[in-house]
XYZ file of C-alpha atoms in Angstrom:
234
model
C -51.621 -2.387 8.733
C -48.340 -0.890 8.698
C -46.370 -2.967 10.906
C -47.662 -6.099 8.748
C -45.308 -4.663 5.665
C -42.637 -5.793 7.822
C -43.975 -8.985 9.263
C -43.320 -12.724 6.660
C -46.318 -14.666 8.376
C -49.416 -14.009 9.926
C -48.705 -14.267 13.761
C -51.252 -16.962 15.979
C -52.800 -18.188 12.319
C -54.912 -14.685 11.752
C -55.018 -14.305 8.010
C -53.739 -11.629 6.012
C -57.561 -10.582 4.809
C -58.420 -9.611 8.385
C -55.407 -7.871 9.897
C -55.676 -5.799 6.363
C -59.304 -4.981 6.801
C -58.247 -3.807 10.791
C -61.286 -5.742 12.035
C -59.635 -8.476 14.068
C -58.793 -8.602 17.849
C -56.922 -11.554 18.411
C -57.297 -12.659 21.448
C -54.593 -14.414 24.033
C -55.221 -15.696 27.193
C -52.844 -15.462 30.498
C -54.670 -15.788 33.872
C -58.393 -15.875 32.616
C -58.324 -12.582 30.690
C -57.832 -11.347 27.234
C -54.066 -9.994 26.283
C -54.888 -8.182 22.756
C -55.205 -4.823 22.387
C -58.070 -3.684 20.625
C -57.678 -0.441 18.217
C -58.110 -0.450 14.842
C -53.867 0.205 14.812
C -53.507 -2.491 17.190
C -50.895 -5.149 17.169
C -51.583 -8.599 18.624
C -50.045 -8.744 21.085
C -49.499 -11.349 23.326
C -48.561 -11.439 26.518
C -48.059 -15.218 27.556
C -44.108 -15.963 28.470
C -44.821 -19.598 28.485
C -41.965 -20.475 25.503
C -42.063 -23.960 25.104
C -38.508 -25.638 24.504
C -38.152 -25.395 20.651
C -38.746 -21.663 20.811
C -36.586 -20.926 23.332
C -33.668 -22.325 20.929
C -35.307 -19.980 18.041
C -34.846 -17.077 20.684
C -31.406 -17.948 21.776
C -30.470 -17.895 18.294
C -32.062 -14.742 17.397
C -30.429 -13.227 20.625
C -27.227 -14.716 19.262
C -27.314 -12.298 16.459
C -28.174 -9.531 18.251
C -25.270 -10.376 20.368
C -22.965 -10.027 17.204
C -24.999 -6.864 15.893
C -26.280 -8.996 12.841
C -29.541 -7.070 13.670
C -31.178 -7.052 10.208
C -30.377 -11.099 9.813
C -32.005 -11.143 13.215
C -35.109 -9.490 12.486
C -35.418 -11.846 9.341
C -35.020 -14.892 11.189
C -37.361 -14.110 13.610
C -40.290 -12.660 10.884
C -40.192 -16.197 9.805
C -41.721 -17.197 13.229
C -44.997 -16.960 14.749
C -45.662 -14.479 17.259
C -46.801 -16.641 20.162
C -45.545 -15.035 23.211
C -44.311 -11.463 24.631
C -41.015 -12.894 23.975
C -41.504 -12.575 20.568
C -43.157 -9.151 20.189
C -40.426 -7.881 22.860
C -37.770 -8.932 20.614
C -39.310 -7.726 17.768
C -39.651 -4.461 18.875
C -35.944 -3.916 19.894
C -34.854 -5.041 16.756
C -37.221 -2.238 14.934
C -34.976 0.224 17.165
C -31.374 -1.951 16.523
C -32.873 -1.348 12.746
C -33.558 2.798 12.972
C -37.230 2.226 12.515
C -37.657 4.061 16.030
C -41.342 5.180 15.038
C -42.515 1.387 14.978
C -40.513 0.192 17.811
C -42.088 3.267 19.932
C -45.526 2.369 19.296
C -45.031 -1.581 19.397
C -43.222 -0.697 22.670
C -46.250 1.000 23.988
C -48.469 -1.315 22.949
C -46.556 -3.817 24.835
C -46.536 -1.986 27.900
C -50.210 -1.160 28.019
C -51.307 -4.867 27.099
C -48.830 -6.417 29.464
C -47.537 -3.925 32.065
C -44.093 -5.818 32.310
C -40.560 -4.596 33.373
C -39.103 -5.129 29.948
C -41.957 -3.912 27.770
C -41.094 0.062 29.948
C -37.579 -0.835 29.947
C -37.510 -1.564 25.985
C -39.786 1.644 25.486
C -37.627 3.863 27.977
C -34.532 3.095 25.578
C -36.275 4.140 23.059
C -37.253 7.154 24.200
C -33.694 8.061 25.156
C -33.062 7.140 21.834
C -34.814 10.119 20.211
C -34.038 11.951 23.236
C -37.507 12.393 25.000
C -35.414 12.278 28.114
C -38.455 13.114 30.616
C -40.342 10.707 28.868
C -37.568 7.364 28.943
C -37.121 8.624 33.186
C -40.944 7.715 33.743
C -40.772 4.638 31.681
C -37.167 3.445 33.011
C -38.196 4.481 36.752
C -41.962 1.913 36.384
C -39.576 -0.587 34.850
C -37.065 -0.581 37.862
C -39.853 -0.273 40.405
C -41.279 -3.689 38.864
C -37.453 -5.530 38.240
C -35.691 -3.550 41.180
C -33.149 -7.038 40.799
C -32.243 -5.986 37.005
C -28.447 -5.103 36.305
C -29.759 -3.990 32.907
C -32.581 -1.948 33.425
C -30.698 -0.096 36.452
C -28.270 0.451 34.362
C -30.387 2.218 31.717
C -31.800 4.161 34.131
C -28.443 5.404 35.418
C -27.654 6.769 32.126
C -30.753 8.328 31.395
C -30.507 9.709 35.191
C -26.846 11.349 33.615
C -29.002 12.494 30.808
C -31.102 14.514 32.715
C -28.543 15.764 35.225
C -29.210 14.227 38.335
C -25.780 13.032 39.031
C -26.154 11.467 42.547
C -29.332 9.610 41.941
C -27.460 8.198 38.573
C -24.525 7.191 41.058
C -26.872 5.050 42.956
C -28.616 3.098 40.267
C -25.189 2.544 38.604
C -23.352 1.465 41.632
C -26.517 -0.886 42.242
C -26.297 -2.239 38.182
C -22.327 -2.828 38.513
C -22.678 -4.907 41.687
C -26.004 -6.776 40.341
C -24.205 -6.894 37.155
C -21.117 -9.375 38.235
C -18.868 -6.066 38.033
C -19.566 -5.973 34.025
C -16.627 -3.529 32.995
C -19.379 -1.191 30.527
C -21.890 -0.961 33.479
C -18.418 0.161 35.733
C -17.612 3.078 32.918
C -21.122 4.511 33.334
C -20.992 4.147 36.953
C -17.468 5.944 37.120
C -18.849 8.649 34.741
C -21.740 9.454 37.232
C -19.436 9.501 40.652
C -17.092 11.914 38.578
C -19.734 14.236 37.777
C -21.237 13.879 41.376
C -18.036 14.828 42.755
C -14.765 14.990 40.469
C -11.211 13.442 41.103
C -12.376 13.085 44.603
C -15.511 11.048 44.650
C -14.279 8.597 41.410
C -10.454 7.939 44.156
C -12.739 6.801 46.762
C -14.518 4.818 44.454
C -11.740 3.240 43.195
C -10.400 2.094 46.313
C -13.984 0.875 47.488
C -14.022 -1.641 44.048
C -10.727 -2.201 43.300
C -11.455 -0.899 39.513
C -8.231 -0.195 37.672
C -6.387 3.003 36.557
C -8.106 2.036 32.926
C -11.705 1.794 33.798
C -11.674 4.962 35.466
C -9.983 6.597 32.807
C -13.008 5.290 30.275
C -15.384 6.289 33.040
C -14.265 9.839 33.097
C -13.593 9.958 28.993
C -17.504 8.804 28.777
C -18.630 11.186 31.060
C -17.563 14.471 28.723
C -20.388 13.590 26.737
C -22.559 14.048 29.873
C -21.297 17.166 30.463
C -21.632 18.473 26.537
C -25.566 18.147 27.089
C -25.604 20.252 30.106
């Protein structure tokens, strides 16, 4: 299989012989049914988030890199694991994007989602589809992630932006004003929020906006600088 080039180790002890015949369907189970999809193309997914405490340091370390955009030293370290839980394949699957290998991170995305149906398998696959601009396509996505995580600064946020991306200015407002305040006021979630009031409403909208938060004279000049870009798809 394709995705296997990529992969060190076999993931949940299938051997190599199998997953390169396509015959397997490994199977994982999470509330009495089985989490493996079952196509011939089919990763193994696994959709268990039960990470016990020595993978949880593996992860934070991994997410460390990512962090510091050491992507590629990320998605090494983490090949050398086994694939036990959606943690894993979730992380896997961003990295294939953080790496440009948006083709694989698509479909492992997808997989994800239909295995699993969680918030961050349709947020991960939304980003990606903003990525190589199916814009319609990362809304749907984006908009079933938030209706499952309505709590998450990052996935509102996301949505915002794609919201921008598609021209709906006052619905992007919302989500963004709802990300900066879930968010603890994150400064990069307050320059997409500024961009979206400014192209709601101009010099007016962003000055009420600015008393209402307190943001400075700085953030609204990023806010408005980011939103040209907005404005250059329309």
């Amino acid at each position: 299989m394709k995705y296997w080039n990529a992969i060190a180790r076999p993931v949940l002890a299938v051997t190599l012989t199998t997953f390169l015949a396509g015959c397997a369907a490994m199977q994982a189970e999470e509330d009495g049914h089985a989490d493996t999809a079952s196509s011939n193309d089919s990763l193994p997914i696994v959709c268990s988030n039960n990470v016990t405490p020595e993978q949880q340091v593996e992860l934070d370390a991994i997410d460390d890199l990512m962090a510091r955009s050491e992507n590629y030293a990320a998605l090494a370290r983490l090949e050398t694991l086994s694939f036990s839980t959606q943690q894993h394949w979730l992380r896997w699957a961003e990295l294939m994007a953080k790496v440009e290998q948006s083709a694989q991170a698509e479909d492992a995305f997808e997989q994800i989602a239909q295995a699993c149906g969680s918030a961050a398998a349709y947020h991960g696959l939304g980003v990606v589809y903003l990525k190589t601009n199916r814009v319609q396509e990362g809304l749907g996505s984006l908009q079933q992630a938030k209706n499952q995580d309505p709590a998450s600064a990052s996935i509102r946020n996301d949505f915002g932006i794609a919201l921008m991306r598609g021209g709906l200015f006052g619905q992007a407002a919302f989500e963004l004003r709802t990300a900066y305040e879930l968010s603890g006021r994150q400064q990069s979630v307050a320059r997409s929020m500024v961009a979206a009031y400014y192209l709601r409403g101009g010099d007016q909208m962003v000055e009420q906006l600015q008393r209402e938060t307190g943001l400075s004279d700085q953030a609204i000049d990023a806010g408005i600088e980011f939103s040209r870009q907005f404005t250059a798809q329309s």
